[in-house]
PDB file of C-alpha atoms and ligand atoms in Angstrom:
ATOM      1  CA  MET F   1     127.403 118.577 108.497  1.00 81.00           C
ATOM      2  CA  ARG F   2     124.150 116.960 109.534  1.00 96.00           C
ATOM      3  CA  ARG F   3     123.342 117.447 113.210  1.00 97.00           C
ATOM      4  CA  LYS F   4     122.716 114.051 114.709  1.00 98.00           C
ATOM      5  CA  LEU F   5     119.390 113.151 116.290  1.00 98.00           C
ATOM      6  CA  ALA F   6     118.538 110.782 119.135  1.00 98.00           C
ATOM      7  CA  ALA F   7     114.761 110.341 119.012  1.00 98.00           C
ATOM      8  CA  GLY F   8     112.744 108.414 121.588  1.00 98.00           C
ATOM      9  CA  ASN F   9     109.368 106.961 120.649  1.00 98.00           C
ATOM     10  CA  TRP F  10     107.457 106.118 123.800  1.00 98.00           C
ATOM     11  CA  LYS F  11     104.610 104.532 121.795  1.00 98.00           C
ATOM     12  CA  MET F  12     101.595 103.762 124.046  1.00 98.00           C
ATOM     13  CA  HIS F  13     103.669 103.857 127.228  1.00 98.00           C
ATOM     14  CA  GLY F  14     103.816 106.574 129.834  1.00 97.00           C
ATOM     15  CA  LEU F  15     101.687 108.185 132.517  1.00 98.00           C
ATOM     16  CA  THR F  16     102.334 111.291 134.595  1.00 98.00           C
ATOM     17  CA  ASP F  17     105.098 109.530 136.540  1.00 98.00           C
ATOM     18  CA  SER F  18     107.101 109.013 133.348  1.00 98.00           C
ATOM     19  CA  LEU F  19     107.660 112.762 133.004  1.00 98.00           C
ATOM     20  CA  SER F  20     110.390 112.511 135.636  1.00 98.00           C
ATOM     21  CA  GLN F  21     112.460 110.711 132.962  1.00 98.00           C
ATOM     22  CA  ILE F  22     112.618 114.017 131.113  1.00 98.00           C
ATOM     23  CA  ASP F  23     114.062 115.717 134.195  1.00 98.00           C
ATOM     24  CA  SER F  24     116.686 112.975 134.484  1.00 98.00           C
ATOM     25  CA  LEU F  25     117.605 113.209 130.797  1.00 98.00           C
ATOM     26  CA  ALA F  26     117.883 116.989 131.030  1.00 98.00           C
ATOM     27  CA  ALA F  27     120.167 116.683 134.057  1.00 98.00           C
ATOM     28  CA  ALA F  28     122.360 114.109 132.304  1.00 98.00           C
ATOM     29  CA  HIS F  29     122.641 116.155 129.068  1.00 98.00           C
ATOM     30  CA  PRO F  30     122.716 119.860 129.928  1.00 97.00           C
ATOM     31  CA  ALA F  31     124.502 120.824 126.697  1.00 97.00           C
ATOM     32  CA  PRO F  32     124.214 117.925 124.245  1.00 98.00           C
ATOM     33  CA  ARG F  33     126.185 117.899 121.001  1.00 98.00           C
ATOM     34  CA  VAL F  34     123.262 116.131 119.281  1.00 98.00           C
ATOM     35  CA  ASP F  35     119.538 116.849 119.039  1.00 98.00           C
ATOM     36  CA  ILE F  36     117.425 114.998 121.600  1.00 98.00           C
ATOM     37  CA  LEU F  37     113.747 114.343 120.943  1.00 98.00           C
ATOM     38  CA  ILE F  38     111.111 112.583 123.034  1.00 98.00           C
ATOM     39  CA  CYS F  39     107.787 111.593 121.450  1.00 98.00           C
ATOM     40  CA  PRO F  40     105.469 110.737 124.331  1.00 98.00           C
ATOM     41  CA  PRO F  41     101.838 109.652 123.944  1.00 98.00           C
ATOM     42  CA  ALA F  42      99.563 112.586 123.050  1.00 98.00           C
ATOM     43  CA  PRO F  43      98.104 113.244 126.534  1.00 98.00           C
ATOM     44  CA  LEU F  44     101.624 113.876 127.867  1.00 98.00           C
ATOM     45  CA  ILE F  45     102.869 116.164 125.092  1.00 98.00           C
ATOM     46  CA  GLU F  46     102.030 119.493 126.663  1.00 98.00           C
ATOM     47  CA  ARG F  47     103.314 118.510 130.099  1.00 98.00           C
ATOM     48  CA  ALA F  48     106.443 116.985 128.584  1.00 98.00           C
ATOM     49  CA  PHE F  49     107.012 120.220 126.692  1.00 98.00           C
ATOM     50  CA  ARG F  50     106.730 122.247 129.903  1.00 98.00           C
ATOM     51  CA  ARG F  51     109.092 119.883 131.727  1.00 97.00           C
ATOM     52  CA  ALA F  52     111.615 120.107 128.886  1.00 98.00           C
ATOM     53  CA  SER F  53     111.464 123.885 128.563  1.00 96.00           C
ATOM     54  CA  GLY F  54     114.804 125.517 129.222  1.00 96.00           C
ATOM     55  CA  HIS F  55     116.537 122.233 128.346  1.00 97.00           C
ATOM     56  CA  ALA F  56     117.864 120.894 125.049  1.00 97.00           C
ATOM     57  CA  ILE F  57     115.095 118.320 124.642  1.00 98.00           C
ATOM     58  CA  ALA F  58     112.492 118.667 121.904  1.00 98.00           C
ATOM     59  CA  ILE F  59     109.056 117.080 122.119  1.00 98.00           C
ATOM     60  CA  GLY F  60     107.197 115.395 119.273  1.00 98.00           C
ATOM     61  CA  GLY F  61     103.997 113.579 118.405  1.00 98.00           C
ATOM     62  CA  GLN F  62     103.682 110.007 117.141  1.00 98.00           C
ATOM     63  CA  ASP F  63     101.091 110.649 114.418  1.00 98.00           C
ATOM     64  CA  CYS F  64      98.729 113.298 113.075  1.00 98.00           C
ATOM     65  CA  GLN F  65      95.630 113.446 110.897  1.00 98.00           C
ATOM     66  CA  THR F  66      95.771 113.973 107.163  1.00 97.00           C
ATOM     67  CA  ALA F  67      93.158 116.720 107.419  1.00 96.00           C
ATOM     68  CA  ARG F  68      94.035 120.038 109.031  1.00 96.00           C
ATOM     69  CA  SER F  69      90.804 120.016 111.100  1.00 96.00           C
ATOM     70  CA  GLY F  70      87.289 118.634 110.924  1.00 97.00           C
ATOM     71  CA  ALA F  71      84.934 115.897 112.034  1.00 98.00           C
ATOM     72  CA  HIS F  72      87.457 113.160 112.904  1.00 97.00           C
ATOM     73  CA  THR F  73      86.589 111.905 116.375  1.00 98.00           C
ATOM     74  CA  GLY F  74      89.604 110.827 118.355  1.00 96.00           C
ATOM     75  CA  ASP F  75      92.183 112.090 115.893  1.00 97.00           C
ATOM     76  CA  ILE F  76      94.834 114.734 116.488  1.00 98.00           C
ATOM     77  CA  SER F  77      95.768 117.418 113.987  1.00 98.00           C
ATOM     78  CA  ALA F  78      99.245 118.678 113.221  1.00 98.00           C
ATOM     79  CA  ALA F  79      98.191 122.122 114.486  1.00 98.00           C
ATOM     80  CA  MET F  80      97.146 120.580 117.824  1.00 98.00           C
ATOM     81  CA  LEU F  81     100.546 118.934 118.199  1.00 98.00           C
ATOM     82  CA  LYS F  82     102.229 122.216 117.447  1.00 98.00           C
ATOM     83  CA  ASP F  83      99.931 124.063 119.860  1.00 98.00           C
ATOM     84  CA  ALA F  84     100.811 121.578 122.630  1.00 98.00           C
ATOM     85  CA  GLY F  85     104.523 122.253 122.137  1.00 98.00           C
ATOM     86  CA  ALA F  86     105.579 119.574 119.661  1.00 98.00           C
ATOM     87  CA  SER F  87     108.208 120.491 117.092  1.00 98.00           C
ATOM     88  CA  HIS F  88     108.359 117.060 115.404  1.00 98.00           C
ATOM     89  CA  VAL F  89     106.013 114.265 114.424  1.00 98.00           C
ATOM     90  CA  ILE F  90     106.701 110.616 113.607  1.00 98.00           C
ATOM     91  CA  LEU F  91     104.741 109.515 110.524  1.00 98.00           C
ATOM     92  CA  GLY F  92     104.173 106.147 108.890  1.00 98.00           C
ATOM     93  CA  HIS F  93     105.580 104.073 111.731  1.00 98.00           C
ATOM     94  CA  SER F  94     105.138 100.405 110.853  1.00 97.00           C
ATOM     95  CA  GLU F  95     102.813  99.960 113.839  1.00 97.00           C
ATOM     96  CA  ARG F  96     100.514 102.633 112.377  1.00 97.00           C
ATOM     97  CA  ARG F  97     100.825 101.089 108.935  1.00 96.00           C
ATOM     98  CA  ALA F  98      99.836  97.702 110.450  1.00 95.00           C
ATOM     99  CA  ASP F  99      97.270  98.770 113.085  1.00 96.00           C
ATOM    100  CA  HIS F 100      95.571 101.510 111.073  1.00 96.00           C
ATOM    101  CA  GLY F 101      96.158 100.449 107.486  1.00 96.00           C
ATOM    102  CA  GLU F 102      98.204 103.547 106.674  1.00 97.00           C
ATOM    103  CA  THR F 103      99.415 103.473 103.095  1.00 98.00           C
ATOM    104  CA  ASP F 104     102.302 105.407 101.582  1.00 98.00           C
ATOM    105  CA  GLU F 105      99.736 107.780 100.114  1.00 98.00           C
ATOM    106  CA  VAL F 106      98.270 108.487 103.569  1.00 98.00           C
ATOM    107  CA  VAL F 107     101.744 109.000 105.024  1.00 98.00           C
ATOM    108  CA  ARG F 108     102.582 111.468 102.269  1.00 98.00           C
ATOM    109  CA  ALA F 109      99.349 113.398 102.894  1.00 98.00           C
ATOM    110  CA  LYS F 110     100.103 113.519 106.623  1.00 98.00           C
ATOM    111  CA  ALA F 111     103.621 114.730 105.897  1.00 98.00           C
ATOM    112  CA  ARG F 112     102.283 117.547 103.734  1.00 97.00           C
ATOM    113  CA  THR F 113      99.866 118.614 106.467  1.00 97.00           C
ATOM    114  CA  ALA F 114     102.531 118.455 109.185  1.00 98.00           C
ATOM    115  CA  LEU F 115     105.063 120.384 107.078  1.00 97.00           C
ATOM    116  CA  ALA F 116     102.436 123.051 106.450  1.00 97.00           C
ATOM    117  CA  GLU F 117     102.191 123.424 110.249  1.00 97.00           C
ATOM    118  CA  ASP F 118     105.945 123.823 110.422  1.00 97.00           C
ATOM    119  CA  LEU F 119     106.572 120.512 112.159  1.00 98.00           C
ATOM    120  CA  ILE F 120     109.658 118.456 111.404  1.00 98.00           C
ATOM    121  CA  VAL F 121     108.471 115.105 110.040  1.00 98.00           C
ATOM    122  CA  ILE F 122     110.150 111.776 110.729  1.00 98.00           C
ATOM    123  CA  ILE F 123     108.972 109.481 107.942  1.00 98.00           C
ATOM    124  CA  CYS F 124     109.396 105.778 108.749  1.00 98.00           C
ATOM    125  CA  LEU F 125     110.200 103.066 106.208  1.00 98.00           C
ATOM    126  CA  GLY F 126     111.163  99.453 106.513  1.00 98.00           C
ATOM    127  CA  GLU F 127     110.760  95.970 105.110  1.00 98.00           C
ATOM    128  CA  SER F 128     108.997  93.008 106.699  1.00 97.00           C
ATOM    129  CA  ARG F 129     110.796  89.781 107.489  1.00 96.00           C
ATOM    130  CA  ALA F 130     109.272  88.105 104.423  1.00 97.00           C
ATOM    131  CA  GLN F 131     110.435  90.961 102.200  1.00 97.00           C
ATOM    132  CA  ARG F 132     113.960  90.787 103.670  1.00 97.00           C
ATOM    133  CA  GLU F 133     114.045  87.024 103.122  1.00 96.00           C
ATOM    134  CA  SER F 134     112.790  87.265  99.556  1.00 97.00           C
ATOM    135  CA  GLY F 135     115.507  89.782  98.682  1.00 97.00           C
ATOM    136  CA  THR F 136     113.147  92.660  97.879  1.00 98.00           C
ATOM    137  CA  THR F 137     114.212  95.048 100.663  1.00 98.00           C
ATOM    138  CA  LEU F 138     115.676  97.752  98.424  1.00 98.00           C
ATOM    139  CA  ASP F 139     112.682  97.667  96.078  1.00 98.00           C
ATOM    140  CA  ILE F 140     110.318  98.028  99.022  1.00 98.00           C
ATOM    141  CA  ILE F 141     112.319 100.945 100.415  1.00 98.00           C
ATOM    142  CA  SER F 142     112.284 102.668  97.012  1.00 98.00           C
ATOM    143  CA  GLN F 143     108.552 102.155  96.736  1.00 98.00           C
ATOM    144  CA  GLN F 144     107.913 103.491 100.253  1.00 98.00           C
ATOM    145  CA  MET F 145     110.111 106.522  99.626  1.00 98.00           C
ATOM    146  CA  ALA F 146     108.488 107.318  96.295  1.00 97.00           C
ATOM    147  CA  GLY F 147     105.048 107.038  97.882  1.00 98.00           C
ATOM    148  CA  SER F 148     105.553 108.558 101.333  1.00 98.00           C
ATOM    149  CA  ILE F 149     107.846 111.531 100.817  1.00 97.00           C
ATOM    150  CA  PRO F 150     106.204 114.663  99.406  1.00 96.00           C
ATOM    151  CA  ASP F 151     107.800 116.300  96.366  1.00 94.00           C
ATOM    152  CA  ASP F 152     108.180 119.744  97.893  1.00 88.00           C
ATOM    153  CA  ILE F 153     110.356 119.290 100.944  1.00 91.00           C
ATOM    154  CA  THR F 154     112.776 121.438 102.866  1.00 90.00           C
ATOM    155  CA  PRO F 155     115.665 119.188 103.920  1.00 90.00           C
ATOM    156  CA  ASP F 156     115.916 120.494 107.462  1.00 90.00           C
ATOM    157  CA  ARG F 157     112.235 119.690 108.055  1.00 96.00           C
ATOM    158  CA  VAL F 158     112.421 116.054 106.914  1.00 97.00           C
ATOM    159  CA  VAL F 159     114.043 113.098 108.659  1.00 98.00           C
ATOM    160  CA  ILE F 160     113.884 109.537 107.321  1.00 98.00           C
ATOM    161  CA  ALA F 161     113.895 106.590 109.733  1.00 98.00           C
ATOM    162  CA  TYR F 162     114.807 103.144 108.414  1.00 98.00           C
ATOM    163  CA  GLU F 163     113.123 100.646 110.711  1.00 98.00           C
ATOM    164  CA  PRO F 164     113.021  97.026 109.549  1.00 98.00           C
ATOM    165  CA  VAL F 165     109.697  95.706 110.864  1.00 97.00           C
ATOM    166  CA  TRP F 166     111.342  92.469 112.016  1.00 97.00           C
ATOM    167  CA  ALA F 167     113.837  94.403 114.164  1.00 96.00           C
ATOM    168  CA  ILE F 168     111.289  96.483 116.093  1.00 95.00           C
ATOM    169  CA  GLY F 169     110.904  95.337 119.677  1.00 93.00           C
ATOM    170  CA  THR F 170     112.432  91.946 118.896  1.00 95.00           C
ATOM    171  CA  GLY F 171     116.026  92.365 120.033  1.00 93.00           C
ATOM    172  CA  LEU F 172     117.098  91.509 116.473  1.00 93.00           C
ATOM    173  CA  THR F 173     119.070  93.995 114.404  1.00 95.00           C
ATOM    174  CA  PRO F 174     120.347  93.869 110.838  1.00 97.00           C
ATOM    175  CA  THR F 175     124.082  93.462 110.356  1.00 97.00           C
ATOM    176  CA  PRO F 176     126.060  96.698 109.971  1.00 98.00           C
ATOM    177  CA  GLY F 177     126.447  95.807 106.296  1.00 98.00           C
ATOM    178  CA  GLN F 178     122.683  95.513 105.852  1.00 98.00           C
ATOM    179  CA  ILE F 179     122.068  98.865 107.547  1.00 98.00           C
ATOM    180  CA  GLU F 180     124.788 100.502 105.463  1.00 98.00           C
ATOM    181  CA  GLU F 181     123.301  99.094 102.266  1.00 98.00           C
ATOM    182  CA  VAL F 182     119.801 100.413 103.006  1.00 98.00           C
ATOM    183  CA  HIS F 183     120.977 103.818 104.250  1.00 98.00           C
ATOM    184  CA  GLY F 184     123.192 104.198 101.178  1.00 98.00           C
ATOM    185  CA  HIS F 185     120.222 103.280  99.018  1.00 98.00           C
ATOM    186  CA  ILE F 186     118.038 105.873 100.759  1.00 98.00           C
ATOM    187  CA  ARG F 187     120.696 108.569 100.276  1.00 98.00           C
ATOM    188  CA  ALA F 188     121.019 107.635  96.590  1.00 98.00           C
ATOM    189  CA  HIS F 189     117.251 107.766  96.099  1.00 97.00           C
ATOM    190  CA  LEU F 190     117.095 111.192  97.770  1.00 97.00           C
ATOM    191  CA  THR F 191     119.965 112.439  95.599  1.00 97.00           C
ATOM    192  CA  GLU F 192     118.304 111.276  92.423  1.00 96.00           C
ATOM    193  CA  ARG F 193     114.990 112.834  93.374  1.00 96.00           C
ATOM    194  CA  PHE F 194     115.966 116.052  95.134  1.00 96.00           C
ATOM    195  CA  GLY F 195     119.560 116.707  94.085  1.00 95.00           C
ATOM    196  CA  LEU F 196     122.786 116.315  96.005  1.00 96.00           C
ATOM    197  CA  GLN F 197     122.539 119.381  98.217  1.00 95.00           C
ATOM    198  CA  THR F 198     119.073 118.551  99.554  1.00 95.00           C
ATOM    199  CA  ALA F 199     119.827 114.839  99.882  1.00 96.00           C
ATOM    200  CA  GLU F 200     123.016 115.470 101.847  1.00 96.00           C
ATOM    201  CA  ALA F 201     121.152 117.629 104.356  1.00 96.00           C
ATOM    202  CA  ILE F 202     118.454 115.056 105.237  1.00 97.00           C
ATOM    203  CA  ARG F 203     119.100 113.057 108.376  1.00 98.00           C
ATOM    204  CA  LEU F 204     118.703 109.279 108.206  1.00 98.00           C
ATOM    205  CA  LEU F 205     117.918 107.460 111.442  1.00 98.00           C
ATOM    206  CA  TYR F 206     118.142 103.756 112.098  1.00 98.00           C
ATOM    207  CA  GLY F 207     115.451 102.228 114.334  1.00 98.00           C
ATOM    208  CA  GLY F 208     114.765  98.740 115.646  1.00 97.00           C
ATOM    209  CA  SER F 209     116.152  97.301 118.888  1.00 96.00           C
ATOM    210  CA  VAL F 210     118.717 100.059 119.415  1.00 98.00           C
ATOM    211  CA  LYS F 211     120.196  99.679 122.910  1.00 98.00           C
ATOM    212  CA  ALA F 212     123.186 101.025 124.794  1.00 97.00           C
ATOM    213  CA  ALA F 213     125.007  97.789 123.940  1.00 97.00           C
ATOM    214  CA  ASN F 214     124.729  98.115 120.141  1.00 98.00           C
ATOM    215  CA  ALA F 215     124.466 101.909 119.733  1.00 98.00           C
ATOM    216  CA  ALA F 216     128.158 102.662 119.107  1.00 98.00           C
ATOM    217  CA  GLU F 217     128.410  99.989 116.422  1.00 98.00           C
ATOM    218  CA  ILE F 218     125.274 101.280 114.666  1.00 98.00           C
ATOM    219  CA  PHE F 219     126.357 104.938 114.885  1.00 98.00           C
ATOM    220  CA  ALA F 220     129.674 104.117 113.217  1.00 98.00           C
ATOM    221  CA  ILE F 221     127.865 103.075 110.012  1.00 98.00           C
ATOM    222  CA  ALA F 222     127.989 105.457 107.038  1.00 97.00           C
ATOM    223  CA  ASN F 223     124.817 107.521 106.561  1.00 98.00           C
ATOM    224  CA  VAL F 224     123.458 106.757 110.032  1.00 98.00           C
ATOM    225  CA  ASP F 225     122.741 110.176 111.540  1.00 98.00           C
ATOM    226  CA  GLY F 226     121.042 108.965 114.698  1.00 98.00           C
ATOM    227  CA  ALA F 227     118.396 106.592 115.945  1.00 98.00           C
ATOM    228  CA  LEU F 228     114.687 106.254 116.527  1.00 98.00           C
ATOM    229  CA  VAL F 229     114.510 104.318 119.769  1.00 98.00           C
ATOM    230  CA  GLY F 230     111.449 102.619 121.223  1.00 98.00           C
ATOM    231  CA  GLY F 231     111.818 100.454 124.325  1.00 97.00           C
ATOM    232  CA  ALA F 232     115.218 101.826 125.341  1.00 98.00           C
ATOM    233  CA  SER F 233     113.921 105.422 125.314  1.00 98.00           C
ATOM    234  CA  LEU F 234     111.429 104.861 128.122  1.00 98.00           C
ATOM    235  CA  THR F 235     113.918 105.509 130.894  1.00 98.00           C
ATOM    236  CA  ALA F 236     116.713 108.045 131.075  1.00 98.00           C
ATOM    237  CA  GLU F 237     118.936 105.294 132.425  1.00 98.00           C
ATOM    238  CA  GLU F 238     118.692 103.363 129.143  1.00 98.00           C
ATOM    239  CA  PHE F 239     118.346 106.292 126.730  1.00 98.00           C
ATOM    240  CA  SER F 240     121.170 108.417 128.106  1.00 98.00           C
ATOM    241  CA  PRO F 241     124.040 106.062 127.103  1.00 98.00           C
ATOM    242  CA  ILE F 242     122.582 105.910 123.580  1.00 98.00           C
ATOM    243  CA  ILE F 243     122.737 109.721 123.416  1.00 98.00           C
ATOM    244  CA  THR F 244     126.302 109.639 124.725  1.00 98.00           C
ATOM    245  CA  ALA F 245     127.265 107.055 122.076  1.00 98.00           C
ATOM    246  CA  LEU F 246     125.787 109.283 119.374  1.00 98.00           C
ATOM    247  CA  GLU F 247     127.723 112.280 120.660  1.00 98.00           C
ATOM    248  CA  ALA F 248     130.914 110.236 120.522  1.00 98.00           C
ATOM    249  CA  SER F 249     130.305 108.948 116.981  1.00 97.00           C
TER     250      SER F 249
HETATM  251  P1  LIG S   1     112.353  99.422 119.540  1.00 74.13           P
HETATM  252  O1  LIG S   1     111.339 100.298 118.654  1.00 74.13           O
HETATM  253  O2  LIG S   1     113.559 100.308 119.810  1.00 74.13           O
HETATM  254  O3  LIG S   1     111.588  99.106 120.797  1.00 74.13           O
HETATM  255  O4  LIG S   1     112.704  98.227 118.744  1.00 74.13           O
HETATM  256  C1  LIG S   1     111.800 101.179 117.663  1.00 74.13           C
HETATM  257  C2  LIG S   1     110.634 101.891 117.028  1.00 74.13           C
HETATM  258  O5  LIG S   1     109.608 101.242 116.763  1.00 74.13           O
HETATM  259  O6  LIG S   1     110.697 103.120 116.761  1.00 74.13           O
END
């Protein structure tokens, strides 16, 4: 059985005041039946980790450098994330692919570095609107998986997040059938590449406009093992019912 994961990606939102959301989440979910993860912006990671300590909330980063250390002004290494208390890192988010030109090759290199630091990596994939409309979604997903996922993986250290670019922050979501098709495709790709046992142990998250109102429907879809949530993870009030829906699924 794959343990489900509710992951919150705060993106470039959050100042000191936002840390109180972690207290509220912890109070609302003292003994969750799913994994809960918050990925705050880097300056909050260590404080978020301290606030979450003693509670069932893990803390993660939103990116790391390909290199383990060196002359890379402004960048953050996987070891630094780990040192600050992070246990996870999101890699290859479409906003990083768009804003920073991250290719599949870069994402794979980052994943290797993060895995070497013992972080759990959440590798993000997803098609653009034009790719969805031209019917190439599954090809794009295959290409991104082949390029972004390292060959030597341990299943419990890798999570895949399917996030259609056109669904992120837009209020639009694919139909349940579309999500099921892509998640089934991802599972099949993983099975072909890594074998059934490894593939069955890897958690697949859906991300893109997940809210309390649509969470239960999304979590009922085959091969959806949780969600990567942006906007609705910023407050405990909005994130908590999503966690509860995942526990009930
Ligand atoms: P959203 O973002 O929930 O705000 O659509 C999801 C994500 O980008 O991870």
